Amino acid sequence: MTNFTLKNSALHAENVALSQIAAEFNTPCYVYSKAALTQAFTSFKAGLVGTNHLVCFAVKANPNIAILNVFAKLGAGFDIVSGGELARVLAAGGDPKKIVFSGVGKNAEEMRAALSAGIFCFNVESASELARLNNVAGEMGKIAPVSLRVNPNVDAKTHPYISTGLKNNKFGVAFEEAIAVYEAAAAMPNIAVHGVDCHIGSQITELAPFIEALDLILGLVDKLETKGIPISHIDVGGGIGITYSDEAPPAFTTYAKAILDKINKRNVKLLFEPGRALVGNAGVLLTKVEYLKPSAKNSDAKNFAIVDAAMNDLMRPALYDAFHNIVAVKPRVGAAETYEIVGPVCESGDFLGHDRNLNLAEGDLLAIMSAGAYGMSMASNYNTRGRAAEIMVDGDKCHVIRQREKIADLFALETCLK
Ligand code: LLP
């Protein structure tokens, strides 16, 4: 089910034509469908009915407060990785008691903010972090609720940059050291051990790596219990993939069933940290063709379509060679040509798609699909380009959920020497 469909030969987000959005708000802009966000969240939960669980949206995938607010109203929790993300969740009306705080480099100030807010749990990633958290909590007269993020050394079979559960990744406490670190945690006066956490990577399209990791985690939980360290929740992380082209990730219900079968009536709360799966296919990046640059006659050079979005708006293609489908907002009849779809940034790596068959004219609008996750959240101001506007469509209404950045704002924090 997609909420971006052709109606009368023109691409719409729900009931709004993307051409109307471009005319009103200009390009490039991100366009999200509220119905798609809602459907993703409710279908993620569908396989978990009747179980003690909490779905914590991984804020890094898309931190716009309007998006967080949609999920908060649906009862979501949140997985954060910084004090900035904590502030966003609170500003968006998120419940602090449903927040888990992941990340390898939490500083003391971020720990204080999270302790003051009263978050559900810290996912601690090293023995040093644990010691610091114990000190910070002690200074504040608080007890910090803790899970250790353990690194199960499982191959998630995804892009090396987004694989996190191998022992050569920087994440988590090494599996062999986990018991010793748990024992240290249990002996600390300002730490309360609550859970076990693991996250093995992102855009995972097979069930096997999740199950392999969970088997190891359950073995660890059993060992901890024999040592008098009871575990009340297991956080299985995020990572479930989406379809960008022809990937076939497991359905949410299949994924949930496989996990619940393993948990098999244990008395634990289950936590999930999906990011991409909840927002990836709920957003597109809308862009306009500025120039067509055909290849020189009789050469084997490429045809270029230079669009007004660039690597600074969507860096996944440049960074991971990631594929995003690119479609015409008003498809033309007639013969297509093969184009490199590139942006205005001064780097050869500034491409959004290679070898795309499209029938294009200058001024045409294109939608870069599946851009709702790690699109705007990884955007930058490279080449002093203001970041795109963000629009959320709800039925036949459009809401500006982030204004386009103004040029003057881009250097407003800078000063010349006197
Ligand atoms: N939990 C933790 C601790 C994480 O590090 C991540 C993502 C998630 C949950 C959510 O994972 P997801 O369900 O979205 O796969 N920028 C890359 C993805 C980086 C993912 C980093 N961690 C991309 O554009 O593909």
Short mmCIF file of C-alpha atoms and ligand atoms in Angstrom, two decimals:
data_model
loop_
_atom_site.label_atom_id
_atom_site.label_comp_id
_atom_site.label_asym_id
_atom_site.label_seq_id
_atom_site.Cartn_x
_atom_site.Cartn_y
_atom_site.Cartn_z
CA MET A 1 0.00 0.00 0.00
CA THR A 2 1.46 3.32 -1.00
CA ASN A 3 0.07 6.78 -0.47
CA PHE A 4 1.95 8.18 -3.46
CA THR A 5 -0.09 7.21 -6.51
CA LEU A 6 -0.86 8.35 -10.05
CA LYS A 7 -4.30 9.92 -10.38
CA ASN A 8 -5.31 11.32 -13.77
CA SER A 9 -1.74 10.69 -14.93
CA ALA A 10 -0.25 12.90 -12.21
CA LEU A 11 1.55 11.79 -9.06
CA HIS A 12 -0.29 12.62 -5.84
CA ALA A 13 0.50 12.42 -2.14
CA GLU A 14 -2.83 11.22 -0.75
CA ASN A 15 -5.29 13.61 -2.46
CA VAL A 16 -2.86 16.41 -3.29
CA ALA A 17 -1.07 16.66 -6.64
CA LEU A 18 2.68 16.98 -6.17
CA SER A 19 2.66 19.62 -8.95
CA GLN A 20 0.39 21.74 -6.75
CA ILE A 21 2.82 21.41 -3.84
CA ALA A 22 5.74 22.47 -6.06
CA ALA A 23 3.74 25.47 -7.34
CA GLU A 24 2.84 26.55 -3.82
CA PHE A 25 6.00 25.77 -1.85
CA ASN A 26 8.69 25.56 -4.53
CA THR A 27 11.34 22.85 -4.93
CA PRO A 28 13.27 20.99 -3.67
CA CYS A 29 10.99 19.92 -0.88
CA TYR A 30 10.27 16.81 1.11
CA VAL A 31 6.66 15.64 1.05
CA TYR A 32 5.33 13.18 3.63
CA SER A 33 2.01 11.38 3.87
CA LYS A 34 0.44 11.37 7.31
CA ALA A 35 -1.66 8.32 6.35
CA ALA A 36 1.50 6.44 5.36
CA LEU A 37 3.16 7.25 8.71
CA THR A 38 0.07 6.12 10.59
CA GLN A 39 -0.32 2.93 8.56
CA ALA A 40 3.33 2.01 9.06
CA PHE A 41 3.09 2.46 12.82
CA THR A 42 -0.20 0.62 13.21
CA SER A 43 0.88 -2.29 11.02
CA PHE A 44 4.15 -2.55 12.97
CA LYS A 45 2.06 -2.87 16.15
CA ALA A 46 -0.46 -5.29 14.60
CA GLY A 47 1.72 -8.35 15.19
CA LEU A 48 2.33 -7.36 18.81
CA VAL A 49 -1.26 -7.12 20.05
CA GLY A 50 -1.66 -8.66 23.49
CA THR A 51 2.06 -8.56 24.30
CA ASN A 52 3.84 -6.29 26.72
CA HIS A 53 5.79 -4.09 24.32
CA LEU A 54 6.92 -0.58 23.41
CA VAL A 55 7.70 0.61 19.89
CA CYS A 56 10.32 3.37 20.11
CA PHE A 57 10.66 5.26 16.83
CA ALA A 58 14.37 5.86 16.06
CA VAL A 59 14.33 9.65 15.89
CA LYS A 60 17.47 9.86 13.76
CA ALA A 61 15.55 8.50 10.77
CA ASN A 62 13.38 11.61 10.67
CA PRO A 63 13.40 14.05 13.58
CA ASN A 64 10.89 16.65 12.34
CA ILE A 65 8.71 17.46 15.35
CA ALA A 66 5.50 17.11 13.32
CA ILE A 67 6.48 13.54 12.49
CA LEU A 68 7.41 12.81 16.10
CA ASN A 69 4.08 14.31 17.14
CA VAL A 70 2.14 11.98 14.81
CA PHE A 71 3.88 8.99 16.40
CA ALA A 72 3.55 10.36 19.96
CA LYS A 73 -0.22 10.68 19.47
CA LEU A 74 -0.30 7.04 18.35
CA GLY A 75 1.36 6.06 21.64
CA ALA A 76 4.91 5.57 20.35
CA GLY A 77 8.04 5.71 22.42
CA PHE A 78 11.29 7.08 21.02
CA ASP A 79 14.88 5.93 20.62
CA ILE A 80 17.18 8.96 20.90
CA VAL A 81 20.93 9.35 20.48
CA SER A 82 21.58 12.90 21.66
CA GLY A 83 20.42 15.69 23.95
CA GLY A 84 19.15 17.40 20.81
CA GLU A 85 16.89 14.47 19.97
CA LEU A 86 15.68 14.40 23.59
CA ALA A 87 14.67 18.07 23.34
CA ARG A 88 12.87 17.41 20.04
CA VAL A 89 10.88 14.51 21.45
CA LEU A 90 9.82 16.57 24.46
CA ALA A 91 8.92 19.54 22.21
CA ALA A 92 6.84 17.18 20.08
CA GLY A 93 4.83 16.00 23.08
CA GLY A 94 6.59 12.63 23.45
CA ASP A 95 6.32 10.86 26.80
CA PRO A 96 9.72 10.85 28.57
CA LYS A 97 8.80 7.56 30.24
CA LYS A 98 8.80 5.97 26.78
CA ILE A 99 12.29 7.14 25.75
CA VAL A 100 15.36 4.97 25.41
CA PHE A 101 18.73 6.68 25.00
CA SER A 102 21.20 4.88 22.70
CA GLY A 103 24.60 6.00 21.38
CA VAL A 104 28.29 5.40 22.08
CA GLY A 105 29.26 8.90 23.18
CA LYS A 106 26.71 10.33 25.61
CA ASN A 107 28.23 13.29 27.47
CA ALA A 108 27.53 14.21 31.08
CA GLU A 109 25.21 17.06 30.12
CA GLU A 110 23.09 14.75 27.96
CA MET A 111 22.94 12.23 30.79
CA ARG A 112 21.76 14.96 33.20
CA ALA A 113 19.06 16.10 30.78
CA ALA A 114 17.80 12.54 30.31
CA LEU A 115 17.83 11.85 34.07
CA SER A 116 15.92 15.07 34.75
CA ALA A 117 13.35 14.17 32.11
CA GLY A 118 12.93 10.72 33.70
CA ILE A 119 13.50 8.55 30.62
CA PHE A 120 12.62 4.85 30.50
CA CYS A 121 16.15 3.52 30.01
CA PHE A 122 19.74 4.28 29.03
CA ASN A 123 21.17 1.84 26.50
CA VAL A 124 24.74 1.88 27.79
CA GLU A 125 27.44 0.99 25.28
CA SER A 126 30.65 0.66 27.34
CA ALA A 127 32.05 0.11 30.83
CA SER A 128 33.36 3.70 30.87
CA GLU A 129 29.96 5.10 29.98
CA LEU A 130 28.43 3.05 32.79
CA ALA A 131 30.90 4.47 35.31
CA ARG A 132 30.19 8.02 34.15
CA LEU A 133 26.43 7.50 34.31
CA ASN A 134 26.76 6.13 37.85
CA ASN A 135 28.64 9.29 38.85
CA VAL A 136 26.27 11.71 37.14
CA ALA A 137 23.20 10.00 38.62
CA GLY A 138 24.86 10.00 42.06
CA GLU A 139 25.52 13.77 41.86
CA MET A 140 21.84 14.29 41.05
CA GLY A 141 20.59 11.90 43.75
CA LYS A 142 18.98 9.71 41.09
CA ILE A 143 19.11 6.08 40.04
CA ALA A 144 19.72 5.54 36.33
CA PRO A 145 17.71 2.75 34.66
CA VAL A 146 20.04 0.81 32.39
CA SER A 147 20.25 -1.78 29.63
CA LEU A 148 23.59 -2.77 28.21
CA ARG A 149 23.73 -2.68 24.45
CA VAL A 150 25.57 -5.90 23.73
CA ASN A 151 27.29 -6.57 20.46
CA PRO A 152 26.37 -10.14 19.44
CA ASN A 153 28.86 -10.31 16.53
CA VAL A 154 26.16 -11.17 14.01
CA ASP A 155 26.41 -10.39 10.30
CA ALA A 156 23.34 -8.34 9.34
CA LYS A 157 24.23 -8.74 5.64
CA THR A 158 23.74 -5.08 4.86
CA HIS A 159 25.92 -2.18 3.66
CA PRO A 160 29.12 -2.08 5.77
CA TYR A 161 28.44 1.55 6.81
CA ILE A 162 25.08 0.61 8.32
CA SER A 163 26.08 -2.71 9.88
CA THR A 164 26.53 -2.30 13.62
CA GLY A 165 26.50 -5.74 15.23
CA LEU A 166 29.90 -7.09 14.18
CA LYS A 167 32.72 -7.14 16.70
CA ASN A 168 34.73 -4.75 14.54
CA ASN A 169 31.98 -2.12 14.79
CA LYS A 170 32.31 0.54 17.47
CA PHE A 171 28.91 -0.26 18.98
CA GLY A 172 27.95 -2.00 22.18
CA VAL A 173 29.70 -4.06 24.85
CA ALA A 174 31.52 -7.12 23.43
CA PHE A 175 29.39 -10.20 23.98
CA GLU A 176 32.15 -12.00 25.92
CA GLU A 177 32.47 -9.07 28.33
CA ALA A 178 28.76 -8.55 28.89
CA ILE A 179 28.40 -10.65 32.06
CA ALA A 180 31.32 -8.89 33.78
CA VAL A 181 29.96 -5.44 32.88
CA TYR A 182 26.47 -6.43 34.10
CA GLU A 183 27.98 -7.58 37.40
CA ALA A 184 29.79 -4.27 37.73
CA ALA A 185 26.53 -2.43 36.92
CA ALA A 186 24.57 -4.41 39.49
CA ALA A 187 27.10 -3.40 42.15
CA MET A 188 26.92 0.34 41.37
CA PRO A 189 24.84 2.37 43.82
CA ASN A 190 23.23 4.71 41.30
CA ILE A 191 22.49 2.22 38.53
CA ALA A 192 19.46 -0.06 38.26
CA VAL A 193 19.83 -2.88 35.73
CA HIS A 194 16.57 -3.26 33.80
CA GLY A 195 17.23 -4.70 30.38
CA VAL A 196 19.37 -6.06 27.59
CA ASP A 197 19.61 -4.23 24.28
CA CYS A 198 21.03 -4.99 20.87
CA HIS A 199 20.87 -3.41 17.42
CA ILE A 200 22.73 -5.16 14.63
CA GLY A 201 22.32 -2.83 11.67
CA SER A 202 19.95 -1.16 9.28
CA GLN A 203 18.09 -2.00 6.03
CA ILE A 204 18.12 -5.70 6.99
CA THR A 205 15.97 -7.73 4.58
CA GLU A 206 16.24 -11.22 6.10
CA LEU A 207 14.90 -12.61 9.36
CA ALA A 208 17.87 -14.87 10.11
CA PRO A 209 20.28 -12.21 11.51
CA PHE A 210 17.59 -10.91 13.92
CA ILE A 211 16.90 -14.42 15.19
CA GLU A 212 20.57 -15.29 15.50
CA ALA A 213 21.10 -12.17 17.62
CA LEU A 214 18.00 -12.82 19.74
CA ASP A 215 19.12 -16.39 20.49
CA LEU A 216 22.38 -15.03 21.85
CA ILE A 217 20.57 -12.34 23.86
CA LEU A 218 18.19 -14.90 25.40
CA GLY A 219 21.16 -17.06 26.40
CA LEU A 220 22.68 -14.01 28.08
CA VAL A 221 19.41 -13.20 29.89
CA ASP A 222 19.32 -16.76 31.27
CA LYS A 223 22.93 -16.51 32.51
CA LEU A 224 22.25 -13.15 34.14
CA GLU A 225 19.26 -14.57 35.96
CA THR A 226 21.33 -17.40 37.41
CA LYS A 227 23.70 -14.73 38.70
CA GLY A 228 20.86 -12.91 40.46
CA ILE A 229 20.53 -10.14 37.87
CA PRO A 230 16.91 -10.28 36.65
CA ILE A 231 16.06 -8.69 33.29
CA SER A 232 12.66 -7.04 32.85
CA HIS A 233 12.93 -5.93 29.24
CA ILE A 234 14.63 -6.98 26.03
CA ASP A 235 15.24 -4.31 23.38
CA VAL A 236 15.71 -5.93 19.97
CA GLY A 237 16.71 -2.66 18.29
CA GLY A 238 15.60 -1.54 14.86
CA GLY A 239 16.93 -2.40 11.44
CA ILE A 240 14.07 -3.94 9.51
CA GLY A 241 14.45 -2.95 5.87
CA ILE A 242 12.09 -1.42 3.31
CA THR A 243 11.58 -1.82 -0.44
CA TYR A 244 13.57 0.75 -2.41
CA SER A 245 13.56 -1.27 -5.64
CA ASP A 246 13.04 -5.04 -5.50
CA GLU A 247 14.05 -5.91 -1.94
CA ALA A 248 11.54 -8.12 -0.15
CA PRO A 249 11.99 -7.54 3.60
CA PRO A 250 9.87 -9.67 5.93
CA ALA A 251 6.39 -8.31 6.64
CA PHE A 252 6.09 -6.68 10.08
CA THR A 253 3.78 -9.46 11.27
CA THR A 254 6.25 -12.16 10.14
CA TYR A 255 9.07 -10.34 11.90
CA ALA A 256 7.00 -9.91 15.08
CA LYS A 257 5.90 -13.55 15.07
CA ALA A 258 9.47 -14.82 14.67
CA ILE A 259 10.55 -12.72 17.66
CA LEU A 260 7.53 -13.60 19.80
CA ASP A 261 8.02 -17.33 19.07
CA LYS A 262 11.55 -17.05 20.47
CA ILE A 263 10.44 -15.05 23.51
CA ASN A 264 7.89 -17.80 24.15
CA LYS A 265 5.93 -16.52 27.15
CA ARG A 266 8.94 -15.22 29.06
CA ASN A 267 7.85 -12.51 31.41
CA VAL A 268 9.70 -9.63 29.73
CA LYS A 269 8.66 -6.42 28.07
CA LEU A 270 9.78 -6.24 24.43
CA LEU A 271 11.16 -3.02 22.99
CA PHE A 272 11.64 -2.24 19.30
CA GLU A 273 13.53 0.68 17.75
CA PRO A 274 12.38 0.89 14.12
CA GLY A 275 13.34 4.00 12.17
CA ARG A 276 13.39 3.49 8.41
CA ALA A 277 10.50 1.01 8.42
CA LEU A 278 8.12 3.63 9.86
CA VAL A 279 9.06 6.62 7.68
CA GLY A 280 11.09 5.51 4.65
CA ASN A 281 8.24 4.95 2.24
CA ALA A 282 6.14 7.74 3.75
CA GLY A 283 8.17 10.51 2.12
CA VAL A 284 9.49 11.67 -1.26
CA LEU A 285 11.89 14.40 -2.29
CA LEU A 286 10.27 16.60 -4.91
CA THR A 287 12.65 18.27 -7.35
CA LYS A 288 12.60 20.16 -10.65
CA VAL A 289 14.70 19.56 -13.75
CA GLU A 290 16.74 22.74 -14.25
CA TYR A 291 18.74 21.73 -17.30
CA LEU A 292 19.10 18.83 -19.68
CA LYS A 293 22.62 18.25 -20.92
CA PRO A 294 22.63 15.69 -23.69
CA SER A 295 25.78 13.72 -24.42
CA ALA A 296 27.99 15.06 -27.20
CA LYS A 297 26.88 13.60 -30.54
CA ASN A 298 28.56 10.32 -31.50
CA SER A 299 30.21 9.97 -28.10
CA ASP A 300 29.59 7.42 -25.37
CA ALA A 301 29.23 10.18 -22.78
CA LYS A 302 26.12 10.29 -20.61
CA ASN A 303 22.99 12.42 -20.78
CA PHE A 304 22.62 14.50 -17.66
CA ALA A 305 19.45 15.84 -16.07
CA ILE A 306 20.52 18.55 -13.63
CA VAL A 307 17.86 18.90 -10.95
CA ASP A 308 17.47 21.42 -8.13
CA ALA A 309 17.93 18.81 -5.35
CA ALA A 310 21.44 17.62 -4.56
CA MET A 311 23.60 15.45 -2.34
CA ASN A 312 23.19 17.99 0.45
CA ASP A 313 19.42 17.31 0.41
CA LEU A 314 19.64 13.52 0.06
CA MET A 315 23.11 12.13 0.66
CA ARG A 316 22.28 8.39 0.63
CA PRO A 317 23.15 7.87 -3.06
CA ALA A 318 26.51 9.66 -2.70
CA LEU A 319 27.37 8.08 0.65
CA TYR A 320 26.18 4.48 0.26
CA ASP A 321 25.56 4.26 -3.49
CA ALA A 322 21.95 3.78 -2.34
CA PHE A 323 19.21 3.34 -4.94
CA HIS A 324 16.10 5.53 -4.86
CA ASN A 325 13.48 5.14 -7.54
CA ILE A 326 12.98 8.39 -9.49
CA VAL A 327 9.67 9.00 -11.23
CA ALA A 328 8.15 11.80 -13.26
CA VAL A 329 5.40 13.71 -11.47
CA LYS A 330 3.57 14.02 -14.84
CA PRO A 331 4.89 11.17 -16.97
CA ARG A 332 5.22 12.11 -20.67
CA VAL A 333 4.25 9.78 -23.45
CA GLY A 334 6.97 9.06 -25.99
CA ALA A 335 10.46 7.66 -26.07
CA ALA A 336 12.58 7.73 -22.92
CA GLU A 337 16.30 8.49 -22.76
CA THR A 338 18.83 7.25 -20.24
CA TYR A 339 19.87 9.98 -17.81
CA GLU A 340 22.24 10.56 -14.95
CA ILE A 341 20.12 12.49 -12.43
CA VAL A 342 22.51 14.94 -10.78
CA GLY A 343 22.38 18.01 -8.53
CA PRO A 344 24.04 21.43 -8.70
CA VAL A 345 26.73 20.68 -6.07
CA CYS A 346 30.33 20.88 -7.27
CA GLU A 347 31.29 17.22 -6.84
CA SER A 348 31.11 14.32 -9.26
CA GLY A 349 29.66 12.31 -6.36
CA ASP A 350 26.61 14.58 -6.43
CA PHE A 351 24.18 12.21 -8.08
CA LEU A 352 20.71 11.07 -7.10
CA GLY A 353 20.39 8.26 -9.63
CA HIS A 354 22.36 6.58 -12.41
CA ASP A 355 21.07 5.40 -15.78
CA ARG A 356 17.41 6.28 -15.33
CA ASN A 357 15.06 5.86 -18.29
CA LEU A 358 12.85 8.90 -18.40
CA ASN A 359 11.23 11.15 -20.97
CA LEU A 360 12.18 14.58 -19.67
CA ALA A 361 11.94 18.27 -20.54
CA GLU A 362 13.43 21.19 -18.64
CA GLY A 363 11.04 22.35 -15.93
CA ASP A 364 9.61 18.86 -15.33
CA LEU A 365 9.09 17.70 -11.76
CA LEU A 366 10.57 14.45 -10.45
CA ALA A 367 9.83 12.58 -7.24
CA ILE A 368 12.72 10.77 -5.58
CA MET A 369 10.92 7.96 -3.84
CA SER A 370 11.44 6.30 -0.43
CA ALA A 371 13.15 9.41 0.91
CA GLY A 372 11.33 9.68 4.25
CA ALA A 373 14.13 8.04 6.26
CA TYR A 374 17.66 9.44 6.56
CA GLY A 375 16.84 12.05 3.91
CA MET A 376 16.21 15.40 5.59
CA SER A 377 17.83 14.10 8.78
CA MET A 378 21.21 13.82 7.01
CA ALA A 379 20.83 16.98 4.91
CA SER A 380 23.51 19.66 5.15
CA ASN A 381 24.19 23.18 3.98
CA TYR A 382 27.08 22.16 1.72
CA ASN A 383 27.65 24.74 -1.03
CA THR A 384 25.66 27.18 1.15
CA ARG A 385 22.42 25.63 0.05
CA GLY A 386 19.50 26.18 2.40
CA ARG A 387 17.84 22.98 3.45
CA ALA A 388 14.60 22.05 1.70
CA ALA A 389 11.11 22.78 2.99
CA GLU A 390 9.16 19.87 4.47
CA ILE A 391 5.44 19.44 3.80
CA MET A 392 3.07 16.95 5.39
CA VAL A 393 -0.04 15.97 3.46
CA ASP A 394 -3.11 14.87 5.38
CA GLY A 395 -5.94 13.90 3.04
CA ASP A 396 -6.43 16.95 0.84
CA LYS A 397 -4.56 19.37 3.11
CA CYS A 398 -0.88 20.41 3.08
CA HIS A 399 1.00 21.59 6.15
CA VAL A 400 4.43 23.22 6.08
CA ILE A 401 6.20 21.32 8.84
CA ARG A 402 9.57 22.99 8.22
CA GLN A 403 10.11 26.16 6.26
CA ARG A 404 12.77 26.34 3.61
CA GLU A 405 15.96 27.75 5.16
CA LYS A 406 16.68 31.35 4.23
CA ILE A 407 20.11 32.23 2.87
CA ALA A 408 20.76 34.88 5.55
CA ASP A 409 20.15 32.28 8.27
CA LEU A 410 22.94 30.14 6.88
CA PHE A 411 25.64 32.59 8.00
CA ALA A 412 23.76 34.35 10.81
CA LEU A 413 25.97 32.68 13.46
CA GLU A 414 29.24 33.70 11.79
CA THR A 415 31.31 36.84 12.53
CA CYS A 416 34.26 38.57 10.88
CA LEU A 417 37.36 39.52 12.94
CA LYS A 418 37.27 43.13 14.21
N1 LLP B 1 18.51 1.84 17.06
C1 LLP B 1 19.81 2.17 16.98
C2 LLP B 1 20.64 2.06 18.17
C3 LLP B 1 20.35 2.63 15.77
O1 LLP B 1 21.64 2.95 15.70
C4 LLP B 1 19.53 2.73 14.63
C5 LLP B 1 20.05 3.23 13.34
C6 LLP B 1 18.17 2.39 14.76
C7 LLP B 1 17.69 1.93 15.99
C8 LLP B 1 17.19 2.49 13.62
O2 LLP B 1 17.54 1.66 12.57
P1 LLP B 1 16.53 1.48 11.35
O3 LLP B 1 15.28 0.79 11.86
O4 LLP B 1 16.24 2.81 10.80
O5 LLP B 1 17.27 0.63 10.39
N2 LLP B 1 21.95 6.62 7.50
C9 LLP B 1 21.80 5.23 7.15
C10 LLP B 1 21.18 4.42 8.28
C11 LLP B 1 21.93 4.53 9.57
C12 LLP B 1 21.25 3.79 10.70
C13 LLP B 1 21.90 4.11 12.01
N3 LLP B 1 21.27 3.49 13.16
C14 LLP B 1 20.99 5.13 5.87
O6 LLP B 1 20.63 6.16 5.30
O7 LLP B 1 20.76 4.02 5.36
#
